[in-house]
Amino acid sequence: MPPLSPPIPDHVLWDRFRNGDRMAFEEIVSGHYKSLFRFGSRYTRDKALLEDCLHDLFVYLWEKRRTVNSTDSIRRYLLTAFRNKILLELDRIRKRGWTDEEAVTGTAFEEDTSHFAHDDDASPKLELLIGRLPARQQEAIYLRYYEGMDVSQIAGIMDISTQSVSNHLHKALLTLRQYARQFSLWISLAALPLFSFLA
Protein backbone atom coordinates (compact mmCIF):
# COMPACT_ATOMS: atom_id res chain seq x y z
CA MET A 1 0.00 0.00 0.00
CA PRO A 2 1.55 3.35 -1.01
CA PRO A 3 2.27 5.83 1.80
CA LEU A 4 -0.32 8.51 2.42
CA SER A 5 0.44 11.90 0.94
CA PRO A 6 1.22 14.58 3.52
CA PRO A 7 -1.59 17.10 4.10
CA ILE A 8 -1.48 20.22 1.97
CA PRO A 9 -0.41 23.27 4.02
CA ASP A 10 -3.26 25.68 4.66
CA HIS A 11 -1.70 28.58 2.79
CA VAL A 12 -1.15 26.41 -0.29
CA LEU A 13 -4.70 25.00 -0.25
CA TRP A 14 -6.13 28.48 0.28
CA ASP A 15 -4.12 29.96 -2.57
CA ARG A 16 -5.34 27.19 -4.87
CA PHE A 17 -8.91 28.01 -3.90
CA ARG A 18 -8.29 31.73 -4.50
CA ASN A 19 -6.98 30.86 -7.95
CA GLY A 20 -10.20 29.04 -8.83
CA ASP A 21 -9.31 25.43 -8.00
CA ARG A 22 -12.71 23.85 -7.43
CA MET A 23 -11.28 20.71 -5.84
CA ALA A 24 -9.36 22.82 -3.31
CA PHE A 25 -12.56 24.67 -2.46
CA GLU A 26 -14.49 21.42 -2.01
CA GLU A 27 -11.73 20.11 0.25
CA ILE A 28 -12.02 23.24 2.38
CA VAL A 29 -15.80 22.89 2.62
CA SER A 30 -15.78 19.17 3.44
CA GLY A 31 -12.93 19.56 5.92
CA HIS A 32 -14.51 22.34 7.97
CA TYR A 33 -18.29 22.12 7.54
CA LYS A 34 -19.02 19.92 10.57
CA SER A 35 -16.74 21.79 12.97
CA LEU A 36 -18.19 25.12 11.82
CA PHE A 37 -21.70 23.81 12.40
CA ARG A 38 -20.78 22.71 15.94
CA PHE A 39 -19.22 26.10 16.56
CA GLY A 40 -22.36 27.85 15.32
CA SER A 41 -24.52 25.83 17.70
CA ARG A 42 -22.99 27.90 20.50
CA TYR A 43 -25.05 30.82 19.23
CA THR A 44 -28.37 29.33 18.14
CA ARG A 45 -30.38 26.12 18.22
CA ASP A 46 -31.85 26.89 14.81
CA LYS A 47 -30.20 24.26 12.59
CA ALA A 48 -31.79 25.66 9.44
CA LEU A 49 -30.34 29.07 10.20
CA LEU A 50 -26.88 27.59 10.69
CA GLU A 51 -27.11 25.66 7.44
CA ASP A 52 -28.23 28.80 5.60
CA CYS A 53 -25.39 30.84 7.09
CA LEU A 54 -22.85 28.20 6.14
CA HIS A 55 -24.24 27.94 2.62
CA ASP A 56 -24.19 31.71 2.19
CA LEU A 57 -20.67 31.95 3.58
CA PHE A 58 -19.23 29.38 1.21
CA VAL A 59 -21.11 30.82 -1.78
CA TYR A 60 -19.74 34.24 -0.91
CA LEU A 61 -16.20 32.91 -0.57
CA TRP A 62 -16.35 31.17 -3.93
CA GLU A 63 -17.78 34.21 -5.68
CA LYS A 64 -15.22 36.53 -4.07
CA ARG A 65 -12.34 34.06 -4.10
CA ARG A 66 -10.00 36.32 -6.05
CA THR A 67 -10.38 39.16 -3.56
CA VAL A 68 -10.41 37.33 -0.19
CA ASN A 69 -7.35 37.77 2.00
CA SER A 70 -4.63 35.15 2.20
CA THR A 71 -4.33 33.10 5.38
CA ASP A 72 -2.06 30.51 6.96
CA SER A 73 -4.96 29.11 9.05
CA ILE A 74 -8.11 28.26 7.14
CA ARG A 75 -9.87 27.18 10.32
CA ARG A 76 -9.35 30.53 12.06
CA TYR A 77 -10.36 32.41 8.94
CA LEU A 78 -13.59 30.43 8.58
CA LEU A 79 -14.46 30.55 12.28
CA THR A 80 -14.11 34.33 12.30
CA ALA A 81 -16.12 34.78 9.11
CA PHE A 82 -18.84 32.35 10.21
CA ARG A 83 -19.11 33.92 13.65
CA ASN A 84 -19.56 37.37 12.14
CA LYS A 85 -22.21 36.08 9.73
CA ILE A 86 -24.20 34.34 12.47
CA LEU A 87 -24.13 37.37 14.76
CA LEU A 88 -25.22 39.64 11.91
CA GLU A 89 -28.08 37.33 11.00
CA LEU A 90 -29.21 36.93 14.61
CA ASP A 91 -29.18 40.70 15.02
CA ARG A 92 -31.40 41.05 11.95
CA ILE A 93 -33.78 38.41 13.28
CA ARG A 94 -34.09 40.14 16.64
CA LYS A 95 -34.76 43.51 15.02
CA ARG A 96 -37.44 42.09 12.73
CA GLY A 97 -39.00 39.90 15.42
CA TRP A 98 -39.31 36.90 13.11
CA THR A 99 -38.61 34.23 15.72
CA ASP A 100 -38.92 33.53 19.41
CA GLU A 101 -36.12 34.26 21.84
CA GLU A 102 -35.21 30.59 22.25
CA ALA A 103 -34.15 30.31 18.61
CA VAL A 104 -31.53 33.04 18.94
CA THR A 105 -30.23 32.33 22.40
CA GLY A 106 -26.54 31.72 22.93
CA THR A 107 -27.35 28.77 25.18
CA ALA A 108 -27.23 25.80 22.89
CA PHE A 109 -27.94 23.01 25.40
CA GLU A 110 -30.84 22.02 27.58
CA GLU A 111 -30.36 22.65 31.26
CA ASP A 112 -32.11 19.54 32.58
CA THR A 113 -29.64 17.92 34.95
CA SER A 114 -31.99 15.45 36.62
CA HIS A 115 -30.38 12.47 34.84
CA PHE A 116 -26.81 13.18 35.96
CA ALA A 117 -26.78 10.57 38.71
CA HIS A 118 -27.85 7.84 36.27
CA ASP A 119 -25.78 8.68 33.18
CA ASP A 120 -22.26 7.31 33.04
CA ASP A 121 -21.26 9.22 29.88
CA ALA A 122 -19.26 12.27 30.98
CA SER A 123 -19.16 14.19 27.71
CA PRO A 124 -22.90 14.92 27.44
CA LYS A 125 -22.88 15.98 31.09
CA LEU A 126 -20.12 18.46 30.46
CA GLU A 127 -21.94 19.77 27.38
CA LEU A 128 -24.97 20.44 29.55
CA LEU A 129 -22.89 22.30 32.11
CA ILE A 130 -21.15 24.37 29.45
CA GLY A 131 -24.59 25.24 28.09
CA ARG A 132 -25.41 26.95 31.38
CA LEU A 133 -22.54 29.42 30.96
CA PRO A 134 -22.95 32.92 29.49
CA ALA A 135 -22.58 32.94 25.70
CA ARG A 136 -19.16 34.62 25.68
CA GLN A 137 -17.77 32.11 28.17
CA GLN A 138 -19.17 29.23 26.11
CA GLU A 139 -17.47 30.64 23.04
CA ALA A 140 -14.11 31.02 24.77
CA ILE A 141 -14.31 27.50 26.23
CA TYR A 142 -15.21 25.99 22.87
CA LEU A 143 -12.39 27.70 21.00
CA ARG A 144 -9.82 26.88 23.69
CA TYR A 145 -10.63 23.28 24.55
CA TYR A 146 -12.51 21.98 21.51
CA GLU A 147 -10.64 23.86 18.77
CA GLY A 148 -7.30 23.93 20.62
CA MET A 149 -6.65 27.63 20.06
CA ASP A 150 -4.44 29.80 22.22
CA VAL A 151 -5.56 33.01 23.92
CA SER A 152 -4.30 35.34 21.20
CA GLN A 153 -6.06 33.34 18.48
CA ILE A 154 -9.30 33.37 20.47
CA ALA A 155 -8.98 37.11 21.00
CA GLY A 156 -8.72 37.61 17.25
CA ILE A 157 -11.86 35.61 16.55
CA MET A 158 -13.92 37.12 19.38
CA ASP A 159 -12.55 40.61 18.68
CA ILE A 160 -11.60 41.24 22.30
CA SER A 161 -8.34 41.61 24.23
CA THR A 162 -6.29 38.63 25.37
CA GLN A 163 -6.95 39.68 28.96
CA SER A 164 -10.70 39.54 28.34
CA VAL A 165 -10.31 36.04 26.90
CA SER A 166 -8.34 34.95 29.96
CA ASN A 167 -11.03 36.43 32.20
CA HIS A 168 -13.80 34.59 30.35
CA LEU A 169 -11.90 31.30 30.58
CA HIS A 170 -11.09 31.77 34.26
CA LYS A 171 -14.69 32.57 35.19
CA ALA A 172 -16.02 29.71 33.06
CA LEU A 173 -13.71 27.15 34.64
CA LEU A 174 -14.58 28.33 38.15
CA THR A 175 -18.28 28.04 37.36
CA LEU A 176 -17.90 24.61 35.77
CA ARG A 177 -16.02 23.39 38.81
CA GLN A 178 -18.87 24.62 41.02
CA TYR A 179 -21.47 22.96 38.77
CA ALA A 180 -19.53 19.69 38.82
CA ARG A 181 -19.49 19.69 42.61
CA GLN A 182 -23.14 20.76 42.83
CA PHE A 183 -24.30 17.80 40.74
CA SER A 184 -21.72 15.37 42.15
CA LEU A 185 -20.30 14.96 38.68
CA TRP A 186 -17.32 12.65 38.54
CA ILE A 187 -15.48 13.11 35.28
CA SER A 188 -12.84 10.94 33.67
CA LEU A 189 -9.70 12.90 32.88
CA ALA A 190 -9.38 10.99 29.61
CA ALA A 191 -12.69 12.27 28.22
CA LEU A 192 -11.66 15.84 27.33
CA PRO A 193 -8.66 18.11 27.96
CA LEU A 194 -10.96 20.49 29.80
CA PHE A 195 -11.74 17.94 32.51
CA SER A 196 -8.30 18.28 34.07
CA PHE A 197 -9.19 21.81 35.08
CA LEU A 198 -12.27 20.64 36.94
CA ALA A 199 -10.55 18.21 39.26
Coordinates of N, CA and C in Angstrom, one line a residue:
M1 N 0.9 -1.2 0.0 CA 0.0 0.0 0.0 C 0.9 1.2 0.0
P2 N 0.7 2.2 -0.9 CA 1.5 3.4 -1.0 C 1.3 4.2 0.2
P3 N 2.4 4.9 0.6 CA 2.3 5.8 1.8 C 1.3 7.0 1.5
L4 N 0.6 7.4 2.6 CA -0.3 8.5 2.4 C 0.4 9.8 2.1
S5 N -0.2 10.6 1.3 CA 0.4 11.9 0.9 C 0.3 12.8 2.1
P6 N 1.3 13.6 2.4 CA 1.2 14.6 3.5 C 0.1 15.6 3.3
P7 N -0.5 16.1 4.3 CA -1.6 17.1 4.1 C -1.0 18.4 3.4
I8 N -1.9 19.0 2.6 CA -1.5 20.2 2.0 C -1.5 21.4 3.0
P9 N -0.4 22.1 3.1 CA -0.4 23.3 4.0 C -1.6 24.2 3.7
D10 N -2.1 24.8 4.8 CA -3.3 25.7 4.7 C -3.1 26.8 3.6
H11 N -1.9 27.4 3.7 CA -1.7 28.6 2.8 C -1.7 28.1 1.3
V12 N -1.2 26.9 1.1 CA -1.2 26.4 -0.3 C -2.6 26.1 -0.8
L13 N -3.3 25.4 0.1 CA -4.7 25.0 -0.3 C -5.5 26.2 -0.5
W14 N -5.4 27.2 0.4 CA -6.1 28.5 0.3 C -5.8 29.2 -1.0
D15 N -4.5 29.3 -1.3 CA -4.1 30.0 -2.6 C -4.7 29.3 -3.8
R16 N -4.7 27.9 -3.7 CA -5.3 27.2 -4.9 C -6.8 27.5 -5.0
F17 N -7.5 27.6 -3.9 CA -8.9 28.0 -3.9 C -9.1 29.4 -4.5
R18 N -8.2 30.3 -4.0 CA -8.3 31.7 -4.5 C -8.0 31.8 -6.0
N19 N -7.3 30.9 -6.5 CA -7.0 30.9 -7.9 C -8.0 30.1 -8.8
G20 N -9.1 29.7 -8.1 CA -10.2 29.0 -8.8 C -10.2 27.5 -8.9
D21 N -9.4 26.9 -8.0 CA -9.3 25.4 -8.0 C -10.5 24.9 -7.3
R22 N -11.5 24.3 -8.0 CA -12.7 23.9 -7.4 C -12.5 22.7 -6.4
M23 N -11.6 21.8 -6.7 CA -11.3 20.7 -5.8 C -10.7 21.2 -4.5
A24 N -9.9 22.2 -4.5 CA -9.4 22.8 -3.3 C -10.5 23.4 -2.5
F25 N -11.4 24.1 -3.2 CA -12.6 24.7 -2.5 C -13.4 23.6 -1.8
E26 N -13.7 22.5 -2.6 CA -14.5 21.4 -2.0 C -13.8 20.8 -0.8
E27 N -12.5 20.7 -0.9 CA -11.7 20.1 0.3 C -11.9 21.0 1.5
I28 N -11.8 22.3 1.3 CA -12.0 23.2 2.4 C -13.4 23.1 3.0
V29 N -14.4 23.0 2.1 CA -15.8 22.9 2.6 C -16.0 21.6 3.4
S30 N -15.6 20.5 2.8 CA -15.8 19.2 3.4 C -14.9 19.0 4.7
G31 N -13.8 19.7 4.8 CA -12.9 19.6 5.9 C -13.3 20.4 7.1
H32 N -14.2 21.4 6.9 CA -14.5 22.3 8.0 C -16.0 22.5 8.2
Y33 N -16.8 21.9 7.4 CA -18.3 22.1 7.5 C -18.8 21.7 8.9
K34 N -18.5 20.5 9.3 CA -19.0 19.9 10.6 C -18.5 20.7 11.8
S35 N -17.3 21.1 11.8 CA -16.7 21.8 13.0 C -17.3 23.2 13.0
L36 N -17.6 23.8 11.9 CA -18.2 25.1 11.8 C -19.6 25.0 12.3
F37 N -20.3 24.0 11.9 CA -21.7 23.8 12.4 C -21.7 23.7 13.9
R38 N -20.8 22.9 14.5 CA -20.8 22.7 15.9 C -20.5 24.0 16.6
F39 N -19.6 24.8 16.0 CA -19.2 26.1 16.6 C -20.4 27.0 16.5
G40 N -21.2 27.0 15.4 CA -22.4 27.8 15.3 C -23.5 27.5 16.3
S41 N -23.5 26.2 16.7 CA -24.5 25.8 17.7 C -24.3 26.5 19.1
R42 N -23.2 27.2 19.3 CA -23.0 27.9 20.5 C -23.8 29.2 20.5
Y43 N -24.3 29.6 19.4 CA -25.0 30.8 19.2 C -26.5 30.6 19.0
T44 N -26.9 29.5 18.4 CA -28.4 29.3 18.1 C -28.7 27.8 18.0
R45 N -29.9 27.5 18.4 CA -30.4 26.1 18.2 C -31.0 25.9 16.9
D46 N -31.2 27.0 16.1 CA -31.8 26.9 14.8 C -30.9 26.3 13.8
K47 N -31.1 25.0 13.5 CA -30.2 24.3 12.6 C -30.3 24.8 11.2
A48 N -31.6 25.1 10.8 CA -31.8 25.7 9.4 C -31.1 27.0 9.2
L49 N -31.1 27.8 10.3 CA -30.3 29.1 10.2 C -28.8 28.8 10.0
L50 N -28.3 27.9 10.8 CA -26.9 27.6 10.7 C -26.5 27.1 9.3
E51 N -27.4 26.2 8.8 CA -27.1 25.7 7.4 C -27.2 26.8 6.4
D52 N -28.1 27.7 6.5 CA -28.2 28.8 5.6 C -27.0 29.7 5.7
C53 N -26.6 30.0 6.9 CA -25.4 30.8 7.1 C -24.1 30.2 6.5
L54 N -24.0 28.9 6.7 CA -22.9 28.2 6.1 C -22.9 28.2 4.6
H55 N -24.1 27.9 4.1 CA -24.2 27.9 2.6 C -23.9 29.3 2.1
D56 N -24.4 30.4 2.7 CA -24.2 31.7 2.2 C -22.7 32.1 2.3
L57 N -22.1 31.6 3.4 CA -20.7 31.9 3.6 C -19.8 31.3 2.5
F58 N -20.1 30.1 2.2 CA -19.2 29.4 1.2 C -19.5 29.9 -0.2
V59 N -20.8 30.2 -0.5 CA -21.1 30.8 -1.8 C -20.4 32.1 -1.9
Y60 N -20.4 32.9 -0.9 CA -19.7 34.2 -0.9 C -18.2 34.1 -1.1
L61 N -17.6 33.1 -0.4 CA -16.2 32.9 -0.6 C -15.8 32.5 -2.0
W62 N -16.7 31.6 -2.6 CA -16.3 31.2 -3.9 C -16.5 32.3 -4.9
E63 N -17.6 33.1 -4.8 CA -17.8 34.2 -5.7 C -16.7 35.3 -5.5
K64 N -16.2 35.5 -4.3 CA -15.2 36.5 -4.1 C -13.8 36.0 -3.9
R65 N -13.6 34.8 -4.4 CA -12.3 34.1 -4.1 C -11.1 34.8 -4.5
R66 N -11.2 35.6 -5.6 CA -10.0 36.3 -6.1 C -9.7 37.6 -5.2
T67 N -10.6 38.0 -4.4 CA -10.4 39.2 -3.6 C -10.3 38.9 -2.1
V68 N -10.5 37.6 -1.6 CA -10.4 37.3 -0.2 C -8.9 37.4 0.2
N69 N -8.7 37.7 1.5 CA -7.4 37.8 2.0 C -6.7 36.4 2.1
S70 N -5.4 36.4 2.0 CA -4.6 35.1 2.2 C -4.6 34.8 3.7
T71 N -4.4 33.5 4.0 CA -4.3 33.1 5.4 C -3.4 31.9 5.5
D72 N -2.8 31.7 6.7 CA -2.1 30.5 7.0 C -2.8 29.6 7.9
S73 N -4.1 30.0 8.2 CA -5.0 29.1 9.1 C -6.4 29.2 8.5
I74 N -6.8 28.3 7.7 CA -8.1 28.3 7.1 C -9.2 28.2 8.2
R75 N -8.9 27.4 9.2 CA -9.9 27.2 10.3 C -10.2 28.5 11.0
R76 N -9.1 29.3 11.4 CA -9.4 30.5 12.1 C -10.1 31.5 11.1
Y77 N -9.7 31.5 9.9 CA -10.4 32.4 8.9 C -11.9 32.1 8.9
L78 N -12.2 30.8 8.7 CA -13.6 30.4 8.6 C -14.4 30.6 9.9
L79 N -13.8 30.3 11.0 CA -14.5 30.6 12.3 C -14.8 32.0 12.5
T80 N -13.9 32.9 12.2 CA -14.1 34.3 12.3 C -15.2 34.8 11.4
A81 N -15.1 34.4 10.1 CA -16.1 34.8 9.1 C -17.5 34.2 9.4
F82 N -17.6 33.0 9.9 CA -18.8 32.3 10.2 C -19.4 33.0 11.4
R83 N -18.6 33.3 12.4 CA -19.1 33.9 13.7 C -19.7 35.3 13.3
N84 N -19.0 36.1 12.5 CA -19.6 37.4 12.1 C -20.9 37.3 11.4
K85 N -21.0 36.3 10.5 CA -22.2 36.1 9.7 C -23.4 35.7 10.6
I86 N -23.1 34.8 11.6 CA -24.2 34.3 12.5 C -24.7 35.5 13.3
L87 N -23.7 36.3 13.9 CA -24.1 37.4 14.8 C -24.9 38.4 14.0
L88 N -24.5 38.7 12.7 CA -25.2 39.6 11.9 C -26.6 39.2 11.6
E89 N -26.8 37.9 11.3 CA -28.1 37.3 11.0 C -29.0 37.3 12.2
L90 N -28.4 36.9 13.4 CA -29.2 36.9 14.6 C -29.7 38.3 15.0
D91 N -28.8 39.3 14.7 CA -29.2 40.7 15.0 C -30.3 41.1 14.1
R92 N -30.3 40.7 12.9 CA -31.4 41.1 11.9 C -32.7 40.4 12.4
I93 N -32.6 39.1 12.8 CA -33.8 38.4 13.3 C -34.4 39.1 14.5
R94 N -33.6 39.5 15.4 CA -34.1 40.1 16.6 C -34.8 41.4 16.3
K95 N -34.2 42.2 15.4 CA -34.8 43.5 15.0 C -36.1 43.4 14.3
R96 N -36.2 42.3 13.5 CA -37.4 42.1 12.7 C -38.5 41.3 13.5
G97 N -38.1 40.7 14.6 CA -39.0 39.9 15.4 C -39.6 38.7 14.7
W98 N -38.8 38.0 13.9 CA -39.3 36.9 13.1 C -39.3 35.6 13.8
T99 N -38.7 35.5 15.0 CA -38.6 34.2 15.7 C -38.7 34.5 17.2
D100 N -38.9 33.4 18.0 CA -38.9 33.5 19.4 C -37.5 33.6 20.0
E101 N -37.4 34.0 21.2 CA -36.1 34.3 21.8 C -35.3 33.0 21.9
E102 N -36.0 31.8 22.1 CA -35.2 30.6 22.2 C -34.4 30.3 21.0
A103 N -34.9 30.6 19.8 CA -34.1 30.3 18.6 C -32.9 31.1 18.5
V104 N -32.7 32.2 19.1 CA -31.5 33.0 18.9 C -30.7 33.1 20.2
T105 N -31.0 32.3 21.2 CA -30.2 32.3 22.4 C -28.8 31.8 22.2
G106 N -27.9 32.2 23.0 CA -26.5 31.7 22.9 C -26.4 30.4 23.7
T107 N -27.4 30.0 24.4 CA -27.4 28.8 25.2 C -27.8 27.6 24.3
A108 N -26.9 26.8 23.9 CA -27.2 25.8 22.9 C -27.6 24.5 23.5
F109 N -27.7 24.3 24.8 CA -27.9 23.0 25.4 C -29.1 23.1 26.4
E110 N -29.8 22.1 26.5 CA -30.8 22.0 27.6 C -30.2 22.0 29.0
E111 N -30.9 22.5 29.9 CA -30.4 22.6 31.3 C -30.9 21.6 32.2
D112 N -31.6 20.6 31.7 CA -32.1 19.5 32.6 C -31.0 18.7 33.1
T113 N -30.7 18.7 34.4 CA -29.6 17.9 35.0 C -30.1 16.8 35.8
S114 N -31.4 16.5 35.7 CA -32.0 15.4 36.6 C -31.4 14.1 36.4
H115 N -30.9 13.8 35.2 CA -30.4 12.5 34.8 C -28.9 12.3 35.2
F116 N -28.2 13.3 35.7 CA -26.8 13.2 36.0 C -26.4 11.9 36.8
A117 N -27.2 11.7 37.8 CA -26.8 10.6 38.7 C -26.9 9.2 38.0
H118 N -27.6 9.1 36.9 CA -27.8 7.8 36.3 C -27.1 7.7 34.9
D119 N -26.4 8.7 34.5 CA -25.8 8.7 33.2 C -24.3 8.6 33.4
D120 N -23.7 7.5 32.9 CA -22.3 7.3 33.0 C -21.4 8.0 32.0
D121 N -22.0 8.6 31.0 CA -21.3 9.2 29.9 C -20.9 10.7 30.3
A122 N -19.7 11.0 30.5 CA -19.3 12.3 31.0 C -19.4 13.4 30.0
S123 N -19.2 13.1 28.7 CA -19.2 14.2 27.7 C -20.5 14.9 27.6
P124 N -21.6 14.2 27.5 CA -22.9 14.9 27.4 C -23.2 15.7 28.7
K125 N -22.7 15.2 29.8 CA -22.9 16.0 31.1 C -22.1 17.3 31.0
L126 N -20.9 17.2 30.6 CA -20.1 18.5 30.5 C -20.7 19.4 29.5
E127 N -21.3 18.9 28.4 CA -21.9 19.8 27.4 C -23.1 20.5 28.0
L128 N -23.8 19.8 28.9 CA -25.0 20.4 29.6 C -24.5 21.5 30.5
L129 N -23.4 21.3 31.2 CA -22.9 22.3 32.1 C -22.4 23.5 31.3
I130 N -21.7 23.3 30.3 CA -21.2 24.4 29.5 C -22.3 25.2 28.9
G131 N -23.4 24.5 28.6 CA -24.6 25.2 28.1 C -25.2 26.2 29.1
R132 N -24.9 26.1 30.4 CA -25.4 27.0 31.4 C -24.6 28.2 31.5
L133 N -23.4 28.3 30.9 CA -22.5 29.4 31.0 C -23.1 30.6 30.1
P134 N -22.7 31.8 30.4 CA -23.0 32.9 29.5 C -22.4 32.7 28.1
A135 N -23.0 33.2 27.1 CA -22.6 32.9 25.7 C -21.1 33.2 25.4
R136 N -20.6 34.3 26.0 CA -19.2 34.6 25.7 C -18.2 33.6 26.3
Q137 N -18.6 33.1 27.5 CA -17.8 32.1 28.2 C -17.9 30.8 27.4
Q138 N -19.0 30.4 26.9 CA -19.2 29.2 26.1 C -18.3 29.3 24.9
E139 N -18.3 30.5 24.3 CA -17.5 30.6 23.0 C -16.0 30.5 23.3
A140 N -15.5 31.1 24.4 CA -14.1 31.0 24.8 C -13.7 29.6 25.1
I141 N -14.6 28.9 25.9 CA -14.3 27.5 26.2 C -14.2 26.6 25.0
Y142 N -15.2 26.8 24.1 CA -15.2 26.0 22.9 C -13.9 26.2 22.1
L143 N -13.6 27.4 21.8 CA -12.4 27.7 21.0 C -11.1 27.2 21.7
R144 N -11.0 27.3 23.0 CA -9.8 26.9 23.7 C -9.7 25.4 23.8
Y145 N -10.8 24.7 24.2 CA -10.6 23.3 24.5 C -11.2 22.3 23.5
Y146 N -12.0 22.8 22.6 CA -12.5 22.0 21.5 C -11.8 22.3 20.2
E147 N -11.4 23.5 20.0 CA -10.6 23.9 18.8 C -9.1 24.0 19.0
G148 N -8.7 23.9 20.3 CA -7.3 23.9 20.6 C -6.6 25.2 20.3
M149 N -7.3 26.3 20.4 CA -6.6 27.6 20.1 C -6.0 28.3 21.3
D150 N -5.0 29.1 21.1 CA -4.4 29.8 22.2 C -5.2 31.1 22.4
V151 N -4.8 31.8 23.5 CA -5.6 33.0 23.9 C -5.5 34.1 22.9
S152 N -4.4 34.3 22.2 CA -4.3 35.3 21.2 C -5.2 35.0 20.0
Q153 N -5.2 33.7 19.6 CA -6.1 33.3 18.5 C -7.5 33.5 18.8
I154 N -7.9 33.2 20.0 CA -9.3 33.4 20.5 C -9.7 34.8 20.5
A155 N -8.7 35.7 21.0 CA -9.0 37.1 21.0 C -9.3 37.7 19.6
G156 N -8.5 37.2 18.6 CA -8.7 37.6 17.3 C -10.1 37.2 16.7
I157 N -10.6 36.0 17.0 CA -11.9 35.6 16.6 C -13.0 36.3 17.3
M158 N -12.9 36.5 18.6 CA -13.9 37.1 19.4 C -13.8 38.6 19.3
D159 N -12.8 39.2 18.8 CA -12.5 40.6 18.7 C -12.5 41.3 20.0
I160 N -11.8 40.7 21.0 CA -11.6 41.2 22.3 C -10.1 41.1 22.7
S161 N -9.7 41.7 23.8 CA -8.3 41.6 24.2 C -8.0 40.2 24.8
T162 N -6.7 39.9 24.8 CA -6.3 38.6 25.4 C -6.6 38.5 26.8
Q163 N -6.6 39.7 27.5 CA -7.0 39.7 29.0 C -8.4 39.3 29.1
S164 N -9.3 39.9 28.3 CA -10.7 39.5 28.3 C -10.9 38.1 28.1
V165 N -10.2 37.5 27.2 CA -10.3 36.0 26.9 C -9.9 35.3 28.1
S166 N -8.8 35.6 28.7 CA -8.3 35.0 30.0 C -9.4 35.1 31.1
N167 N -10.0 36.2 31.2 CA -11.0 36.4 32.2 C -12.2 35.5 31.9
H168 N -12.7 35.5 30.7 CA -13.8 34.6 30.3 C -13.5 33.1 30.7
L169 N -12.3 32.7 30.3 CA -11.9 31.3 30.6 C -11.8 31.0 32.1
H170 N -11.2 31.9 32.8 CA -11.1 31.8 34.3 C -12.5 31.7 34.9
K171 N -13.4 32.6 34.6 CA -14.7 32.6 35.2 C -15.5 31.3 34.8
A172 N -15.3 30.9 33.5 CA -16.0 29.7 33.1 C -15.6 28.5 33.8
L173 N -14.2 28.3 34.0 CA -13.7 27.1 34.6 C -14.1 27.1 36.1
L174 N -14.1 28.3 36.8 CA -14.6 28.3 38.1 C -16.0 27.9 38.3
T175 N -16.9 28.4 37.3 CA -18.3 28.0 37.4 C -18.5 26.6 37.1
L176 N -17.8 26.0 36.1 CA -17.9 24.6 35.8 C -17.5 23.7 36.9
R177 N -16.5 24.1 37.6 CA -16.0 23.4 38.8 C -17.1 23.4 39.9
Q178 N -17.8 24.5 40.1 CA -18.9 24.6 41.0 C -20.0 23.7 40.6
Y179 N -20.4 23.8 39.3 CA -21.5 23.0 38.8 C -21.2 21.5 39.0
A180 N -19.9 21.1 38.7 CA -19.5 19.7 38.8 C -19.7 19.2 40.3
R181 N -19.3 20.1 41.2 CA -19.5 19.7 42.6 C -21.0 19.7 43.0
Q182 N -21.7 20.6 42.5 CA -23.1 20.8 42.8 C -23.9 19.5 42.4
F183 N -23.6 19.0 41.2 CA -24.3 17.8 40.7 C -23.5 16.5 41.0
S184 N -22.5 16.6 41.8 CA -21.7 15.4 42.2 C -21.2 14.7 40.9
L185 N -20.7 15.5 40.0 CA -20.3 15.0 38.7 C -18.9 14.5 38.7
W186 N -18.7 13.2 38.6 CA -17.3 12.6 38.5 C -16.9 12.5 37.1
I187 N -15.9 13.1 36.7 CA -15.5 13.1 35.3 C -14.2 12.4 35.1
S188 N -14.1 11.6 34.0 CA -12.8 10.9 33.7 C -11.9 11.9 33.0
L189 N -10.7 12.0 33.5 CA -9.7 12.9 32.9 C -9.4 12.6 31.4
A190 N -9.7 11.4 31.0 CA -9.4 11.0 29.6 C -10.4 11.5 28.6
A191 N -11.6 11.9 29.1 CA -12.7 12.3 28.2 C -12.4 13.5 27.4
L192 N -11.9 14.6 28.0 CA -11.7 15.8 27.3 C -10.5 16.6 28.0
P193 N -9.7 17.3 27.3 CA -8.7 18.1 28.0 C -9.2 19.0 29.0
L194 N -10.4 19.5 28.8 CA -11.0 20.5 29.8 C -11.1 19.9 31.2
F195 N -11.4 18.6 31.2 CA -11.7 17.9 32.5 C -10.6 18.1 33.5
S196 N -9.4 18.2 33.1 CA -8.3 18.3 34.1 C -8.4 19.6 34.9
F197 N -9.1 20.6 34.4 CA -9.2 21.8 35.1 C -10.3 21.8 36.1
L198 N -11.1 20.7 36.1 CA -12.3 20.6 36.9 C -12.0 19.7 38.1
A199 N -10.8 19.2 38.2 CA -10.5 18.2 39.3 C -10.4 18.9 40.6

